[in-house]
Amino acid sequence: NYVGGAVCSLTDKYKFHQCLNHLDFVPETQLIYNNIDDVVLGEGIYLLKADRLEYAKGITIVSKKEDINVKDGDKYVLQKKITNLKLIDGKRFDIRQYVIIVYDHDVIQFYLFDRFYLRKSSLHYDAASLDKAANAVNFDSKRTFSFPAKGDLYKQIMKESTEKLKIALRCLTMKNSNNIKGFHILGIDWLMDANDSLWFIEVNHRPTLVHADIITLSKLLVKTVIHRVVEPLLACRAVRSKKLILL
């Protein structure tokens, strides 16, 4: 992965919400940066997230202001929990997709990989629970992974996520330079509510690809990236892949 300033507007949680909080498919979120006195909590449960930590690190579940513990000078986001979730067998799930940023010779291009997976909790859903594993699937060590076939659910998720990613990307300021070449694989996380609408949760700049349950998908992703990115960079020509959707 090439890590540059261009992706920070997406992968830093604070900048993500600075850019995208006005969108109606991003959860209600407050920004915290030396302004804890201005934070107002209504009824419900909130997820306090440190700015740059990933893999479910730096997340605290809070329901009242005195639960908020932040360090001066550090940035956080306070995201209100979406409670009316779509469930599978009475259990919550989230959706992990992959976006590939290609820093080509004179342009930045975004591609959505056409495979994704669902992470399903092992716990029966309780909207009022303050347990970490009940509020973020990544905390659940017994979570399971599934890969939707190309049926109605697959088509719905691909169609809606493509449309919403295009809207979100237009809100960012991206810069390219002649000395930047390469690619970046991003992990995109969504939640689906009971009305079958997708909510854009966050973007991970180093998504795991080595988990045993997703290794087949990861190999296909890497092969696709090599086909689209590495070979064109060596041959100075563009290569199209049916597995990538240009955003």
mmCIF file with all atom_site columns, C-alpha atoms in Angstrom, residues 49-235:
data_model
loop_
_atom_site.group_PDB
_atom_site.id
_atom_site.type_symbol
_atom_site.label_atom_id
_atom_site.label_alt_id
_atom_site.label_comp_id
_atom_site.label_asym_id
_atom_site.label_entity_id
_atom_site.label_seq_id
_atom_site.pdbx_PDB_ins_code
_atom_site.Cartn_x
_atom_site.Cartn_y
_atom_site.Cartn_z
_atom_site.occupancy
_atom_site.B_iso_or_equiv
_atom_site.pdbx_formal_charge
_atom_site.auth_seq_id
_atom_site.auth_comp_id
_atom_site.auth_asym_id
_atom_site.auth_atom_id
_atom_site.pdbx_PDB_model_num
ATOM 1   C CA . LYS A 1 49  ? -13.409 6.485   18.233  1.00 0.00 ? 49  LYS A CA 1
ATOM 2   C CA . ALA A 1 50  ? -9.789  7.636   18.294  1.00 0.00 ? 50  ALA A CA 1
ATOM 3   C CA . ASP A 1 51  ? -8.744  9.341   15.069  1.00 0.00 ? 51  ASP A CA 1
ATOM 4   C CA . ARG A 1 52  ? -6.210  6.961   13.502  1.00 0.00 ? 52  ARG A CA 1
ATOM 5   C CA . LEU A 1 53  ? -6.581  3.607   15.240  1.00 0.00 ? 53  LEU A CA 1
ATOM 6   C CA . GLU A 1 54  ? -7.967  0.628   13.310  1.00 0.00 ? 54  GLU A CA 1
ATOM 7   C CA . TYR A 1 55  ? -8.907  -3.048  13.864  1.00 0.00 ? 55  TYR A CA 1
ATOM 8   C CA . ALA A 1 56  ? -11.510 -1.972  16.480  1.00 0.00 ? 56  ALA A CA 1
ATOM 9   C CA . LYS A 1 57  ? -8.788  -0.374  18.632  1.00 0.00 ? 57  LYS A CA 1
ATOM 10  C CA . GLY A 1 58  ? -9.488  2.962   20.297  1.00 0.00 ? 58  GLY A CA 1
ATOM 11  C CA . ILE A 1 59  ? -13.271 2.452   20.477  1.00 0.00 ? 59  ILE A CA 1
ATOM 12  C CA . THR A 1 60  ? -15.228 3.125   23.677  1.00 0.00 ? 60  THR A CA 1
ATOM 13  C CA . ILE A 1 61  ? -18.981 2.602   24.098  1.00 0.00 ? 61  ILE A CA 1
ATOM 14  C CA . VAL A 1 62  ? -20.602 5.535   25.934  1.00 0.00 ? 62  VAL A CA 1
ATOM 15  C CA . SER A 1 63  ? -24.138 6.537   26.901  1.00 0.00 ? 63  SER A CA 1
ATOM 16  C CA . LYS A 1 64  ? -23.483 9.614   29.017  1.00 0.00 ? 64  LYS A CA 1
ATOM 17  C CA . LYS A 1 65  ? -21.026 12.483  28.854  1.00 0.00 ? 65  LYS A CA 1
ATOM 18  C CA . GLU A 1 66  ? -19.070 11.489  31.957  1.00 0.00 ? 66  GLU A CA 1
ATOM 19  C CA . ASP A 1 67  ? -18.120 8.245   30.160  1.00 0.00 ? 67  ASP A CA 1
ATOM 20  C CA . ILE A 1 68  ? -16.110 10.220  27.609  1.00 0.00 ? 68  ILE A CA 1
ATOM 21  C CA . ASN A 1 69  ? -12.377 10.021  28.319  1.00 0.00 ? 69  ASN A CA 1
ATOM 22  C CA . VAL A 1 70  ? -10.200 11.922  25.847  1.00 0.00 ? 70  VAL A CA 1
ATOM 23  C CA . LYS A 1 71  ? -6.687  13.337  25.854  1.00 0.00 ? 71  LYS A CA 1
ATOM 24  C CA . ASP A 1 72  ? -6.040  17.018  25.187  1.00 0.00 ? 72  ASP A CA 1
ATOM 25  C CA . GLY A 1 73  ? -4.535  17.522  21.755  1.00 0.00 ? 73  GLY A CA 1
ATOM 26  C CA . ASP A 1 74  ? -5.868  14.220  20.376  1.00 0.00 ? 74  ASP A CA 1
ATOM 27  C CA . LYS A 1 75  ? -8.718  13.984  17.871  1.00 0.00 ? 75  LYS A CA 1
ATOM 28  C CA . TYR A 1 76  ? -11.781 11.778  18.218  1.00 0.00 ? 76  TYR A CA 1
ATOM 29  C CA . VAL A 1 77  ? -15.179 11.247  16.669  1.00 0.00 ? 77  VAL A CA 1
ATOM 30  C CA . LEU A 1 78  ? -18.347 10.503  18.628  1.00 0.00 ? 78  LEU A CA 1
ATOM 31  C CA . GLN A 1 79  ? -20.665 8.480   16.400  1.00 0.00 ? 79  GLN A CA 1
ATOM 32  C CA . LYS A 1 80  ? -24.260 7.785   17.361  1.00 0.00 ? 80  LYS A CA 1
ATOM 33  C CA . LYS A 1 81  ? -25.153 4.108   17.191  1.00 0.00 ? 81  LYS A CA 1
ATOM 34  C CA . ILE A 1 82  ? -27.528 3.010   14.451  1.00 0.00 ? 82  ILE A CA 1
ATOM 35  C CA . THR A 1 83  ? -30.097 0.901   16.255  1.00 0.00 ? 83  THR A CA 1
ATOM 36  C CA . ASN A 1 84  ? -32.605 -0.132  13.568  1.00 0.00 ? 84  ASN A CA 1
ATOM 37  C CA . LEU A 1 85  ? -30.239 -2.593  11.939  1.00 0.00 ? 85  LEU A CA 1
ATOM 38  C CA . LYS A 1 86  ? -31.052 -5.262  9.407   1.00 0.00 ? 86  LYS A CA 1
ATOM 39  C CA . LEU A 1 87  ? -30.382 -8.619  11.051  1.00 0.00 ? 87  LEU A CA 1
ATOM 40  C CA . ILE A 1 88  ? -29.478 -12.097 9.865   1.00 0.00 ? 88  ILE A CA 1
ATOM 41  C CA . ASP A 1 89  ? -30.884 -14.823 12.124  1.00 0.00 ? 89  ASP A CA 1
ATOM 42  C CA . GLY A 1 90  ? -31.419 -12.157 14.778  1.00 0.00 ? 90  GLY A CA 1
ATOM 43  C CA . LYS A 1 91  ? -27.748 -11.079 14.695  1.00 0.00 ? 91  LYS A CA 1
ATOM 44  C CA . ARG A 1 92  ? -26.097 -7.879  13.494  1.00 0.00 ? 92  ARG A CA 1
ATOM 45  C CA . PHE A 1 93  ? -23.627 -7.798  10.632  1.00 0.00 ? 93  PHE A CA 1
ATOM 46  C CA . ASP A 1 94  ? -21.488 -5.334  8.762   1.00 0.00 ? 94  ASP A CA 1
ATOM 47  C CA . ILE A 1 95  ? -20.172 -5.217  5.213   1.00 0.00 ? 95  ILE A CA 1
ATOM 48  C CA . ARG A 1 96  ? -16.529 -4.978  4.137   1.00 0.00 ? 96  ARG A CA 1
ATOM 49  C CA . GLN A 1 97  ? -15.737 -3.829  0.617   1.00 0.00 ? 97  GLN A CA 1
ATOM 50  C CA . TYR A 1 98  ? -12.460 -2.856  -1.012  1.00 0.00 ? 98  TYR A CA 1
ATOM 51  C CA . VAL A 1 99  ? -11.624 0.264   -2.986  1.00 0.00 ? 99  VAL A CA 1
ATOM 52  C CA . ILE A 1 100 ? -8.388  0.466   -4.953  1.00 0.00 ? 100 ILE A CA 1
ATOM 53  C CA . ILE A 1 101 ? -6.843  3.870   -5.557  1.00 0.00 ? 101 ILE A CA 1
ATOM 54  C CA . VAL A 1 102 ? -4.575  3.866   -8.602  1.00 0.00 ? 102 VAL A CA 1
ATOM 55  C CA . TYR A 1 103 ? -2.011  6.641   -8.878  1.00 0.00 ? 103 TYR A CA 1
ATOM 56  C CA . ASP A 1 104 ? -1.571  6.490   -12.628 1.00 0.00 ? 104 ASP A CA 1
ATOM 57  C CA . HIS A 1 105 ? 0.797   8.536   -14.783 1.00 0.00 ? 105 HIS A CA 1
ATOM 58  C CA . ASP A 1 106 ? -1.355  11.663  -14.817 1.00 0.00 ? 106 ASP A CA 1
ATOM 59  C CA . VAL A 1 107 ? -4.548  10.891  -12.899 1.00 0.00 ? 107 VAL A CA 1
ATOM 60  C CA . ILE A 1 108 ? -5.923  9.325   -9.701  1.00 0.00 ? 108 ILE A CA 1
ATOM 61  C CA . GLN A 1 109 ? -8.565  6.668   -10.294 1.00 0.00 ? 109 GLN A CA 1
ATOM 62  C CA . PHE A 1 110 ? -10.821 4.877   -7.808  1.00 0.00 ? 110 PHE A CA 1
ATOM 63  C CA . TYR A 1 111 ? -12.095 1.339   -8.358  1.00 0.00 ? 111 TYR A CA 1
ATOM 64  C CA . LEU A 1 112 ? -14.587 -0.685  -6.325  1.00 0.00 ? 112 LEU A CA 1
ATOM 65  C CA . PHE A 1 113 ? -13.748 -4.397  -6.160  1.00 0.00 ? 113 PHE A CA 1
ATOM 66  C CA . ASP A 1 114 ? -16.833 -6.425  -7.072  1.00 0.00 ? 114 ASP A CA 1
ATOM 67  C CA . ARG A 1 115 ? -16.407 -8.967  -4.259  1.00 0.00 ? 115 ARG A CA 1
ATOM 68  C CA . PHE A 1 116 ? -17.157 -8.287  -0.606  1.00 0.00 ? 116 PHE A CA 1
ATOM 69  C CA . TYR A 1 117 ? -18.027 -10.140 2.560   1.00 0.00 ? 117 TYR A CA 1
ATOM 70  C CA . LEU A 1 118 ? -20.353 -9.914  5.550   1.00 0.00 ? 118 LEU A CA 1
ATOM 71  C CA . ARG A 1 119 ? -19.099 -10.167 9.128   1.00 0.00 ? 119 ARG A CA 1
ATOM 72  C CA . LYS A 1 120 ? -21.884 -11.554 11.333  1.00 0.00 ? 120 LYS A CA 1
ATOM 73  C CA . SER A 1 121 ? -21.922 -11.376 15.107  1.00 0.00 ? 121 SER A CA 1
ATOM 74  C CA . SER A 1 122 ? -22.295 -14.538 17.169  1.00 0.00 ? 122 SER A CA 1
ATOM 75  C CA . LEU A 1 123 ? -24.534 -12.638 19.618  1.00 0.00 ? 123 LEU A CA 1
ATOM 76  C CA . HIS A 1 124 ? -28.265 -12.090 19.320  1.00 0.00 ? 124 HIS A CA 1
ATOM 77  C CA . TYR A 1 125 ? -28.805 -8.391  18.772  1.00 0.00 ? 125 TYR A CA 1
ATOM 78  C CA . ASP A 1 126 ? -29.688 -6.192  21.751  1.00 0.00 ? 126 ASP A CA 1
ATOM 79  C CA . ALA A 1 127 ? -29.989 -2.528  20.766  1.00 0.00 ? 127 ALA A CA 1
ATOM 80  C CA . ALA A 1 128 ? -29.640 -1.417  24.413  1.00 0.00 ? 128 ALA A CA 1
ATOM 81  C CA . SER A 1 129 ? -26.477 -3.397  25.196  1.00 0.00 ? 129 SER A CA 1
ATOM 82  C CA . LEU A 1 130 ? -23.300 -1.498  26.116  1.00 0.00 ? 130 LEU A CA 1
ATOM 83  C CA . ASP A 1 131 ? -21.093 -4.525  25.511  1.00 0.00 ? 131 ASP A CA 1
ATOM 84  C CA . LYS A 1 132 ? -18.344 -3.865  22.964  1.00 0.00 ? 132 LYS A CA 1
ATOM 85  C CA . ALA A 1 133 ? -18.961 -7.060  21.029  1.00 0.00 ? 133 ALA A CA 1
ATOM 86  C CA . ALA A 1 134 ? -22.652 -6.143  20.762  1.00 0.00 ? 134 ALA A CA 1
ATOM 87  C CA . ASN A 1 135 ? -21.815 -2.747  19.235  1.00 0.00 ? 135 ASN A CA 1
ATOM 88  C CA . ALA A 1 136 ? -18.936 -3.559  16.875  1.00 0.00 ? 136 ALA A CA 1
ATOM 89  C CA . VAL A 1 137 ? -18.658 -6.923  15.128  1.00 0.00 ? 137 VAL A CA 1
ATOM 90  C CA . ASN A 1 138 ? -14.855 -6.731  15.107  1.00 0.00 ? 138 ASN A CA 1
ATOM 91  C CA . PHE A 1 139 ? -14.859 -7.115  18.912  1.00 0.00 ? 139 PHE A CA 1
ATOM 92  C CA . ASP A 1 140 ? -16.640 -10.458 18.605  1.00 0.00 ? 140 ASP A CA 1
ATOM 93  C CA . SER A 1 141 ? -13.998 -13.192 18.481  1.00 0.00 ? 141 SER A CA 1
ATOM 94  C CA . LYS A 1 142 ? -16.640 -15.716 17.356  1.00 0.00 ? 142 LYS A CA 1
ATOM 95  C CA . ARG A 1 143 ? -17.894 -13.647 14.407  1.00 0.00 ? 143 ARG A CA 1
ATOM 96  C CA . THR A 1 144 ? -18.403 -15.460 11.132  1.00 0.00 ? 144 THR A CA 1
ATOM 97  C CA . PHE A 1 145 ? -17.769 -14.481 7.523   1.00 0.00 ? 145 PHE A CA 1
ATOM 98  C CA . SER A 1 146 ? -19.969 -15.027 4.489   1.00 0.00 ? 146 SER A CA 1
ATOM 99  C CA . PHE A 1 147 ? -19.709 -14.120 0.827   1.00 0.00 ? 147 PHE A CA 1
ATOM 100 C CA . PRO A 1 148 ? -23.046 -13.254 -0.803  1.00 0.00 ? 148 PRO A CA 1
ATOM 101 C CA . ALA A 1 149 ? -23.781 -14.925 -4.109  1.00 0.00 ? 149 ALA A CA 1
ATOM 102 C CA . LYS A 1 150 ? -24.725 -12.645 -6.977  1.00 0.00 ? 150 LYS A CA 1
ATOM 103 C CA . GLY A 1 151 ? -28.406 -12.536 -6.035  1.00 0.00 ? 151 GLY A CA 1
ATOM 104 C CA . ASP A 1 152 ? -30.707 -9.734  -4.882  1.00 0.00 ? 152 ASP A CA 1
ATOM 105 C CA . LEU A 1 153 ? -28.727 -8.800  -1.748  1.00 0.00 ? 153 LEU A CA 1
ATOM 106 C CA . TYR A 1 154 ? -25.437 -8.715  -3.666  1.00 0.00 ? 154 TYR A CA 1
ATOM 107 C CA . LYS A 1 155 ? -26.911 -6.551  -6.439  1.00 0.00 ? 155 LYS A CA 1
ATOM 108 C CA . GLN A 1 156 ? -28.524 -4.167  -3.969  1.00 0.00 ? 156 GLN A CA 1
ATOM 109 C CA . ILE A 1 157 ? -25.318 -3.678  -1.956  1.00 0.00 ? 157 ILE A CA 1
ATOM 110 C CA . MET A 1 158 ? -23.168 -3.182  -5.065  1.00 0.00 ? 158 MET A CA 1
ATOM 111 C CA . LYS A 1 159 ? -25.603 -0.710  -6.649  1.00 0.00 ? 159 LYS A CA 1
ATOM 112 C CA . GLU A 1 160 ? -26.144 1.413   -3.556  1.00 0.00 ? 160 GLU A CA 1
ATOM 113 C CA . SER A 1 161 ? -22.513 1.374   -2.388  1.00 0.00 ? 161 SER A CA 1
ATOM 114 C CA . THR A 1 162 ? -21.303 2.392   -5.857  1.00 0.00 ? 162 THR A CA 1
ATOM 115 C CA . GLU A 1 163 ? -23.703 5.344   -5.939  1.00 0.00 ? 163 GLU A CA 1
ATOM 116 C CA . LYS A 1 164 ? -22.850 6.503   -2.416  1.00 0.00 ? 164 LYS A CA 1
ATOM 117 C CA . LEU A 1 165 ? -19.098 6.111   -2.864  1.00 0.00 ? 165 LEU A CA 1
ATOM 118 C CA . LYS A 1 166 ? -19.240 8.295   -5.969  1.00 0.00 ? 166 LYS A CA 1
ATOM 119 C CA . ILE A 1 167 ? -21.042 10.992  -3.959  1.00 0.00 ? 167 ILE A CA 1
ATOM 120 C CA . ALA A 1 168 ? -18.556 10.732  -1.063  1.00 0.00 ? 168 ALA A CA 1
ATOM 121 C CA . LEU A 1 169 ? -15.479 10.871  -3.293  1.00 0.00 ? 169 LEU A CA 1
ATOM 122 C CA . ARG A 1 170 ? -16.703 14.079  -4.932  1.00 0.00 ? 170 ARG A CA 1
ATOM 123 C CA . CYS A 1 171 ? -16.569 15.718  -1.489  1.00 0.00 ? 171 CYS A CA 1
ATOM 124 C CA . LEU A 1 172 ? -12.822 15.147  -1.166  1.00 0.00 ? 172 LEU A CA 1
ATOM 125 C CA . THR A 1 173 ? -9.906  17.186  -2.394  1.00 0.00 ? 173 THR A CA 1
ATOM 126 C CA . MET A 1 174 ? -7.433  14.802  -4.004  1.00 0.00 ? 174 MET A CA 1
ATOM 127 C CA . LYS A 1 175 ? -4.060  15.824  -5.348  1.00 0.00 ? 175 LYS A CA 1
ATOM 128 C CA . ASN A 1 176 ? -1.711  13.975  -7.616  1.00 0.00 ? 176 ASN A CA 1
ATOM 129 C CA . SER A 1 177 ? 1.883   14.592  -8.515  1.00 0.00 ? 177 SER A CA 1
ATOM 130 C CA . ASN A 1 178 ? 4.105   13.250  -11.269 1.00 0.00 ? 178 ASN A CA 1
ATOM 131 C CA . ASN A 1 179 ? 6.321   11.625  -8.650  1.00 0.00 ? 179 ASN A CA 1
ATOM 132 C CA . ILE A 1 180 ? 3.466   9.570   -7.144  1.00 0.00 ? 180 ILE A CA 1
ATOM 133 C CA . LYS A 1 181 ? 2.988   6.165   -8.721  1.00 0.00 ? 181 LYS A CA 1
ATOM 134 C CA . GLY A 1 182 ? 1.424   3.067   -7.303  1.00 0.00 ? 182 GLY A CA 1
ATOM 135 C CA . PHE A 1 183 ? -1.777  2.006   -5.587  1.00 0.00 ? 183 PHE A CA 1
ATOM 136 C CA . HIS A 1 184 ? -3.612  1.824   -2.301  1.00 0.00 ? 184 HIS A CA 1
ATOM 137 C CA . ILE A 1 185 ? -6.128  -0.780  -1.103  1.00 0.00 ? 185 ILE A CA 1
ATOM 138 C CA . LEU A 1 186 ? -8.755  0.618   1.255   1.00 0.00 ? 186 LEU A CA 1
ATOM 139 C CA . GLY A 1 187 ? -11.254 -1.310  3.392   1.00 0.00 ? 187 GLY A CA 1
ATOM 140 C CA . ILE A 1 188 ? -14.736 0.228   3.257   1.00 0.00 ? 188 ILE A CA 1
ATOM 141 C CA . ASP A 1 189 ? -17.193 -0.554  6.083   1.00 0.00 ? 189 ASP A CA 1
ATOM 142 C CA . TRP A 1 190 ? -20.979 -0.278  5.810   1.00 0.00 ? 190 TRP A CA 1
ATOM 143 C CA . LEU A 1 191 ? -23.968 -1.059  7.983   1.00 0.00 ? 191 LEU A CA 1
ATOM 144 C CA . MET A 1 192 ? -27.404 -1.880  6.558   1.00 0.00 ? 192 MET A CA 1
ATOM 145 C CA . ASP A 1 193 ? -30.522 -0.744  8.395   1.00 0.00 ? 193 ASP A CA 1
ATOM 146 C CA . ALA A 1 194 ? -33.933 -2.367  8.588   1.00 0.00 ? 194 ALA A CA 1
ATOM 147 C CA . ASN A 1 195 ? -35.027 -0.306  5.569   1.00 0.00 ? 195 ASN A CA 1
ATOM 148 C CA . ASP A 1 196 ? -32.215 -1.869  3.513   1.00 0.00 ? 196 ASP A CA 1
ATOM 149 C CA . SER A 1 197 ? -30.291 1.428   3.326   1.00 0.00 ? 197 SER A CA 1
ATOM 150 C CA . LEU A 1 198 ? -26.493 1.471   3.617   1.00 0.00 ? 198 LEU A CA 1
ATOM 151 C CA . TRP A 1 199 ? -24.680 3.653   6.148   1.00 0.00 ? 199 TRP A CA 1
ATOM 152 C CA . PHE A 1 200 ? -21.074 4.652   5.450   1.00 0.00 ? 200 PHE A CA 1
ATOM 153 C CA . ILE A 1 201 ? -19.206 3.902   8.694   1.00 0.00 ? 201 ILE A CA 1
ATOM 154 C CA . GLU A 1 202 ? -15.482 4.327   8.022   1.00 0.00 ? 202 GLU A CA 1
ATOM 155 C CA . VAL A 1 203 ? -12.501 3.609   5.781   1.00 0.00 ? 203 VAL A CA 1
ATOM 156 C CA . ASN A 1 204 ? -9.448  1.570   6.818   1.00 0.00 ? 204 ASN A CA 1
ATOM 157 C CA . HIS A 1 205 ? -6.093  2.312   5.192   1.00 0.00 ? 205 HIS A CA 1
ATOM 158 C CA . ARG A 1 206 ? -4.563  -1.083  6.080   1.00 0.00 ? 206 ARG A CA 1
ATOM 159 C CA . PRO A 1 207 ? -7.391  -3.625  5.816   1.00 0.00 ? 207 PRO A CA 1
ATOM 160 C CA . THR A 1 208 ? -6.466  -7.122  6.883   1.00 0.00 ? 208 THR A CA 1
ATOM 161 C CA . LEU A 1 209 ? -6.095  -9.581  4.023   1.00 0.00 ? 209 LEU A CA 1
ATOM 162 C CA . VAL A 1 210 ? -4.625  -12.543 5.892   1.00 0.00 ? 210 VAL A CA 1
ATOM 163 C CA . HIS A 1 211 ? -7.557  -13.756 7.982   1.00 0.00 ? 211 HIS A CA 1
ATOM 164 C CA . ALA A 1 212 ? -8.036  -17.452 7.216   1.00 0.00 ? 212 ALA A CA 1
ATOM 165 C CA . ASP A 1 213 ? -11.754 -17.049 6.489   1.00 0.00 ? 213 ASP A CA 1
ATOM 166 C CA . ILE A 1 214 ? -11.206 -14.466 3.724   1.00 0.00 ? 214 ILE A CA 1
ATOM 167 C CA . ILE A 1 215 ? -7.972  -15.728 2.193   1.00 0.00 ? 215 ILE A CA 1
ATOM 168 C CA . THR A 1 216 ? -9.614  -16.880 -1.058  1.00 0.00 ? 216 THR A CA 1
ATOM 169 C CA . LEU A 1 217 ? -11.149 -13.462 -1.603  1.00 0.00 ? 217 LEU A CA 1
ATOM 170 C CA . SER A 1 218 ? -7.858  -11.774 -0.644  1.00 0.00 ? 218 SER A CA 1
ATOM 171 C CA . LYS A 1 219 ? -5.928  -13.770 -3.250  1.00 0.00 ? 219 LYS A CA 1
ATOM 172 C CA . LEU A 1 220 ? -8.428  -12.764 -5.922  1.00 0.00 ? 220 LEU A CA 1
ATOM 173 C CA . LEU A 1 221 ? -8.172  -9.129  -4.817  1.00 0.00 ? 221 LEU A CA 1
ATOM 174 C CA . VAL A 1 222 ? -4.373  -9.137  -4.970  1.00 0.00 ? 222 VAL A CA 1
ATOM 175 C CA . LYS A 1 223 ? -4.395  -10.847 -8.366  1.00 0.00 ? 223 LYS A CA 1
ATOM 176 C CA . THR A 1 224 ? -6.842  -8.223  -9.654  1.00 0.00 ? 224 THR A CA 1
ATOM 177 C CA . VAL A 1 225 ? -4.736  -5.369  -8.280  1.00 0.00 ? 225 VAL A CA 1
ATOM 178 C CA . ILE A 1 226 ? -1.598  -6.763  -9.911  1.00 0.00 ? 226 ILE A CA 1
ATOM 179 C CA . HIS A 1 227 ? -3.448  -7.068  -13.212 1.00 0.00 ? 227 HIS A CA 1
ATOM 180 C CA . ARG A 1 228 ? -4.750  -3.494  -13.041 1.00 0.00 ? 228 ARG A CA 1
ATOM 181 C CA . VAL A 1 229 ? -1.887  -1.681  -11.349 1.00 0.00 ? 229 VAL A CA 1
ATOM 182 C CA . VAL A 1 230 ? 1.498   -3.372  -11.560 1.00 0.00 ? 230 VAL A CA 1
ATOM 183 C CA . GLU A 1 231 ? 1.387   -4.543  -15.164 1.00 0.00 ? 231 GLU A CA 1
ATOM 184 C CA . PRO A 1 232 ? 0.223   -1.165  -16.553 1.00 0.00 ? 232 PRO A CA 1
ATOM 185 C CA . LEU A 1 233 ? 2.923   0.652   -14.571 1.00 0.00 ? 233 LEU A CA 1
ATOM 186 C CA . LEU A 1 234 ? 5.565   -1.577  -16.105 1.00 0.00 ? 234 LEU A CA 1
ATOM 187 C CA . ALA A 1 235 ? 4.103   -1.496  -19.598 1.00 0.00 ? 235 ALA A CA 1
#
